[in-house]
Structures are given as structure tokens and as C-alpha cells.
Coordinates of C-alpha atoms in Angstrom, one line a residue:
Chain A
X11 CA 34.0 0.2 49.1
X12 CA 34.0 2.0 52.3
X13 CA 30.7 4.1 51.7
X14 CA 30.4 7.4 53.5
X15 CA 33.0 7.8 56.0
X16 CA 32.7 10.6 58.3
X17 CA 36.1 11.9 61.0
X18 CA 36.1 12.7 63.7
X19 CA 33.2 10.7 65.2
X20 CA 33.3 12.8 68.6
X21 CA 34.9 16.3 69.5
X22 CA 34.5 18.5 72.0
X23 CA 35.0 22.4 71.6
X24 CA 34.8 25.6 73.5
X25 CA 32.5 28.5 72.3
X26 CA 34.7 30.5 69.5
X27 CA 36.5 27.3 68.5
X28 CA 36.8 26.6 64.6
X29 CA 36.6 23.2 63.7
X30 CA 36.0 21.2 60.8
X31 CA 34.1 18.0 60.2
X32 CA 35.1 15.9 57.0
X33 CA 32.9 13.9 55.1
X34 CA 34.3 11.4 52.2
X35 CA 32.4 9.1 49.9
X36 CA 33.8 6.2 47.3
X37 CA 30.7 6.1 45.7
X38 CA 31.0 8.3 42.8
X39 CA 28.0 10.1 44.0
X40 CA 27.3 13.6 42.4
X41 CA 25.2 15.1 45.1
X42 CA 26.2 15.3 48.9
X43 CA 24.8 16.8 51.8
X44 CA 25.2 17.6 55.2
X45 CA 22.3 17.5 58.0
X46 CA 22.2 18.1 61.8
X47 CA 20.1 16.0 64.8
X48 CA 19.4 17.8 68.2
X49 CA 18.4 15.1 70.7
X50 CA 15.2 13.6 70.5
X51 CA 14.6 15.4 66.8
X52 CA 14.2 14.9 62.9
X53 CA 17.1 15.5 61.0
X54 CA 17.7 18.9 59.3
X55 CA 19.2 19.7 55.7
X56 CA 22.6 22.8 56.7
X57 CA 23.7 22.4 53.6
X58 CA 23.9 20.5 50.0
X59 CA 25.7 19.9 46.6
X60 CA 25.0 18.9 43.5
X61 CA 28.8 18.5 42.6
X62 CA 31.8 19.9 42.5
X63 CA 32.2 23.5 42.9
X64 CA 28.4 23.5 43.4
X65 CA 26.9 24.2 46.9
X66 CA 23.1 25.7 48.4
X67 CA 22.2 26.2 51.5
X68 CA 19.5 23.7 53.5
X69 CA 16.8 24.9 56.1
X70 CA 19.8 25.5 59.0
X71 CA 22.7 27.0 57.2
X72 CA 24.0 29.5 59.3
X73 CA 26.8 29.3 61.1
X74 CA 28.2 26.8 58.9
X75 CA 30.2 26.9 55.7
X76 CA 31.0 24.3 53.3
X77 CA 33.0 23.9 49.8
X78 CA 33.1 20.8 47.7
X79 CA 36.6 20.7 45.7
X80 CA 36.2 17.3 44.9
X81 CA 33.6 14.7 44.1
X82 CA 34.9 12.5 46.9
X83 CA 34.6 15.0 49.7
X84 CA 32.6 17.8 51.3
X85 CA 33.7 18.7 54.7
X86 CA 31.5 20.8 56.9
X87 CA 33.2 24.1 58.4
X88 CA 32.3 25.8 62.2
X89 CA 33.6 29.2 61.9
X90 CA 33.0 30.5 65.9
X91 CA 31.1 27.2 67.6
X92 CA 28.4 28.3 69.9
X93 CA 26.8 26.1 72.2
X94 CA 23.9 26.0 70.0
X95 CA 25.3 23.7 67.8
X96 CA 26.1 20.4 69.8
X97 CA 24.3 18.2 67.7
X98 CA 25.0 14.6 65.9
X99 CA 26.2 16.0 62.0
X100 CA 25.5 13.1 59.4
X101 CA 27.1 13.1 56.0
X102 CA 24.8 12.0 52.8
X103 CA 25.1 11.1 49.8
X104 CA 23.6 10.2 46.7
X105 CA 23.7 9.4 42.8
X106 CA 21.5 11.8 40.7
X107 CA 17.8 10.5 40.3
X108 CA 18.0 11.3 36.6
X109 CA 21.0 8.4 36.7
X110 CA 19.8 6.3 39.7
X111 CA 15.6 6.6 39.8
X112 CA 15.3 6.8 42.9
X113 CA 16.7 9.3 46.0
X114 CA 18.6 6.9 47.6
X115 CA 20.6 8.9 50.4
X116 CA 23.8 6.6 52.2
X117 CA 24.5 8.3 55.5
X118 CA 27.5 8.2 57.8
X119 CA 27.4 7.1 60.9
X120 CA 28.1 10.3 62.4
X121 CA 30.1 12.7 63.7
X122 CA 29.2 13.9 67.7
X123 CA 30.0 17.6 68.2
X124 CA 30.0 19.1 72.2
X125 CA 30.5 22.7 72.0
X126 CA 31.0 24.1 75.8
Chain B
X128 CA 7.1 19.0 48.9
X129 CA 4.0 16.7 50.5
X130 CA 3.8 16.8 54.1
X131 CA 3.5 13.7 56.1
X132 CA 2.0 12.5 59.1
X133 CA 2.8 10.1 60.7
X134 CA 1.8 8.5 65.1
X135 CA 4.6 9.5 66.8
X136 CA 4.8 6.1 68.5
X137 CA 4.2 2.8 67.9
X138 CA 4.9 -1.0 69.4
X139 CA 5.1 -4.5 68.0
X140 CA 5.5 -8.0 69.6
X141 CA 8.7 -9.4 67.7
X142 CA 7.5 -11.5 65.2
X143 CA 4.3 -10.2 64.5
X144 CA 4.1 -8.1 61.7
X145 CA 4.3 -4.1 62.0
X146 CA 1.7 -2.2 59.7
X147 CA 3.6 1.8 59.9
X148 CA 0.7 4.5 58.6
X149 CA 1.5 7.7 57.0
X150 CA -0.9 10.3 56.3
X151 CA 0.5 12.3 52.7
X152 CA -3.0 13.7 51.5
X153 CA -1.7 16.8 49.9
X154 CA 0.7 14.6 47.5
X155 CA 1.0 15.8 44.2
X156 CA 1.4 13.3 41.1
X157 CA 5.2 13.5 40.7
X158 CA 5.8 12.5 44.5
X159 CA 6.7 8.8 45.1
X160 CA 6.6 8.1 49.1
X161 CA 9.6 7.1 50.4
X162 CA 10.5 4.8 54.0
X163 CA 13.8 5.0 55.8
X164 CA 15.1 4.2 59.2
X165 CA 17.0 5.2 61.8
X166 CA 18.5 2.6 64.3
X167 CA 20.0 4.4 67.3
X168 CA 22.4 6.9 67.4
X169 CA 23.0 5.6 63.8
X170 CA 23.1 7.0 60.1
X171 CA 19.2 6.6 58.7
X172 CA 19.0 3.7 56.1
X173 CA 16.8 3.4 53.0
X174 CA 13.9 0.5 53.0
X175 CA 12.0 1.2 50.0
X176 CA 10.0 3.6 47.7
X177 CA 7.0 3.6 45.4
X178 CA 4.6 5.7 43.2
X179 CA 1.6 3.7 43.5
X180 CA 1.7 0.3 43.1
X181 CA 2.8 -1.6 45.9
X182 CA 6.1 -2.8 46.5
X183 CA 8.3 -5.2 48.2
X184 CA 11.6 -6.1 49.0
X185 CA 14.0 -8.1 51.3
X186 CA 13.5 -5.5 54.1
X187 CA 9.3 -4.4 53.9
X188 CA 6.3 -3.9 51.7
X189 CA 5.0 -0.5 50.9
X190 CA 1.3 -0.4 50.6
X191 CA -0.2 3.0 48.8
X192 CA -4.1 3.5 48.7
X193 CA -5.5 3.6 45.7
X194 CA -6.6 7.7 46.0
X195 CA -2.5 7.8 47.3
X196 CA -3.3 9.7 50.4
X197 CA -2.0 7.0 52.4
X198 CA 0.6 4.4 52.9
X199 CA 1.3 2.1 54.5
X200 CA 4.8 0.1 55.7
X201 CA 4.4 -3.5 56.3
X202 CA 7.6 -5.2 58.6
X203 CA 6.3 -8.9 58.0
X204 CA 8.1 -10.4 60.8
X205 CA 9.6 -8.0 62.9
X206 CA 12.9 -8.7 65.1
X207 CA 14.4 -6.3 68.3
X208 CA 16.3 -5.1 65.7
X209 CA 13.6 -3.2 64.0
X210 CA 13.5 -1.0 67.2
X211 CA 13.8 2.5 65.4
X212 CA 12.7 5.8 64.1
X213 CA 11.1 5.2 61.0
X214 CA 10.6 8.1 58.4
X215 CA 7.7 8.8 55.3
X216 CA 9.1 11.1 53.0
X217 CA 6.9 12.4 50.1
X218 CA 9.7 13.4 47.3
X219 CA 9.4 13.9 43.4
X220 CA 11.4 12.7 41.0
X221 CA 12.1 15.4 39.1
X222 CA 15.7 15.0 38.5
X223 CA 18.5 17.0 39.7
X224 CA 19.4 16.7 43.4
X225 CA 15.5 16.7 45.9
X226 CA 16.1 18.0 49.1
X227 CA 15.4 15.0 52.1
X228 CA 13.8 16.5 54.7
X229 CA 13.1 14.6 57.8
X230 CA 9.8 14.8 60.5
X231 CA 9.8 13.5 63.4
X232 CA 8.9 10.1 62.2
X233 CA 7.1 7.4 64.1
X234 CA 9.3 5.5 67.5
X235 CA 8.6 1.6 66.8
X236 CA 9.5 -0.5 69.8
X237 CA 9.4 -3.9 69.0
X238 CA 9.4 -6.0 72.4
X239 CA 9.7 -10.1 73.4

């Protein structure tokens, strides 16, 4: 049971580069999310779902885009990176509370984005 | 969603205990208050929830007044490696998927 497992755990890009991060759970967790930490700041919701085929947008959604094909993974898309988003992305996820009582969210550990 | 405030900074001697306030006046009856942490450069981590009775577990106690306007998390012992970012989260449980959204939490150093 490896939990949420997050690749690649640093990159660097130049501005205009496409890149995707990729996020996998084991868990059999219906909802999944994806969240953003500038340094020395809160986390911030880019974008969630509630299962497969099923995604919303969080408080920062834009210049992201994300699909969720699978139960087991939803990877996190940079269309054109911009400076702007060097951050630390964290992967979530999370059973529903309907099945689990309780919103108990299992992070990553991370993936380290550098955008020059 | 509640909002909560919390100090944005706090310190502990290790092994004394560390007593976390949050502020969550505006909390409506549906919202449990919710603790989690984040070590470093790491993923945050659950600790514990509640309504408002208290609770414990093998990681903290989660003290909620009476009223519910306030909470308190309780570290009975705490060790260097309680030396994080610790977040109050007011959330419902209203089924179907609650958005988590973070503050800025409150810095514990715990020292020697």
C-alpha cells in the first residue's frame, strides 16, 4: 500500500514549457485533489474530483488542467508554465465522508516545480 | 465554510505540553473542527477531528468549548518532531466531496 505517490518530485521548466505532474493513489479513494504552496503560505485547492470522469475547479485553477480517467490517478497538466507558478504541488486524496465519516485527506509528499 | 483564526506563531519546551487555540466563532452546527499538520517541506497529515465533545487519540486531544467558538489542540508531551505548521479547519459533513481549504495556520517551534 503505497498511498499517494506523486512523480516527478522536482522539475525545472522554462516559461512556455508544457509539463505534466502525475499523481496515483492505491487507496480506492473516490475523491482527489490537487493543491499548490508558494513559500512561506497556506496551501490552495487548483483543482478537485469526485471520481472518475468528474472534475471542478478549486480557488486557483487557471492555468492548469486536469482529467481523471481512472480512479487511481489524476495528473495535473501546465499548458504554457509561467514563472508564476513555481510552487510545491501536493496530491490528495480521500474516501467519500458519506463512506468514511470523516474528511480525512492523504497527501503526497510533493512534487517541486521551478519555472524560469 | 467557518473561518478560523488561529496565532500565527507559537513555542513549546519539548516535553511540556502544547495547548494550540483556534478561534471558529462563526461555525455553523454541521461543521466539525478539524487539526492537521504540516512537517517541513512535507505533505500535511491528519491528527484528529470532532463536533463537540472532546476527543483524543495516539497523536493529540481536541478540546471544543462548550458554546463551540473555540478549540483547543492539546500535544501532551511534545517532541522536536512536533516542530510544524499546524492547521484548524472548520468543515461539514455533509457528504459528497468538502473542499479543504488551508490558512496560514499557527508555526509551533518546539525547542530543548
Amino acid at each position: 500500500n503505497a498511498g499517494v505517490t506523486q512523480t516527478p518530485k522536482f522539475q525545472v521548466l522554462k516559461t512556455g514549457q508544457s509539463m505534466t505532474l502525475q499523481c496515483a493513489q492505491d487507496m480506492n479513494h473516490e475523491y482527489m485533489s490537487w493543491y499548490r504552496q508558494d513559500p512561506g503560505m497556506g496551501l490552495r485547492l487548483i483543482h478537485y474530483s469526485v471520481g472518475a470522469g468528474i472534475t471542478d475547479q478549486g480557488e486557483v485553477p487557471n492555468g492548469y488542467n486536469v482529467s481523471r480517467s481512472t480512479t487511481e490517478d489524476f495528473p495535473l497538466r501546465l499548458l504554457s508554465a509561467a514563472p508564476s507558478q513555481t510552487s510545491v504541488y501536493f496530491c490528495a486524496s480521500s474516501y467519500d465522508t458519506r463512506q468514511s465519516g470523516a474528511n480525512v485527506l492523504t497527501f503526497g509528499a510533493g512534487s517541486r516545480l521551478t519555472v524560469l | 465554510d467557518a473561518k478560523t483564526t488561529q496565532p500565527p506563531s507559537m513555542d513549546c519546551a519539548e516535553g511540556r505540553a502544547a495547548n494550540l487555540p483556534c478561534n471558529h466563532s462563526t461555525i455553523s452546527g454541521n461543521e466539525y473542527v478539524y487539526w492537521y499538520r504540516q512537517i517541513h517541506s512535507q505533505g500535511p497529515q491528519y491528527i484528529i477531528h470532532g463536533l463537540k465533545n472532546n476527543e483524543t487519540n495516539e497523536m493529540a486531544s481536541l478540546i471544543i468549548t462548550e458554546d463551540r467558538k473555540s478549540s483547543t489542540l492539546i500535544l501532551p508531551h511534545a517532541t522536536l518532531r512536533d516542530t510544524a505548521v499546524y492547521y484548524c479547519i472548520a468543515l461539514p459533513h455533509s457528504g459528497g466531496y468538502n473542499k479543504l481549504i488551508f490558512g496560514a495556520g499557527t508555526r509551533l517551534a518546539v525547542h530543548p
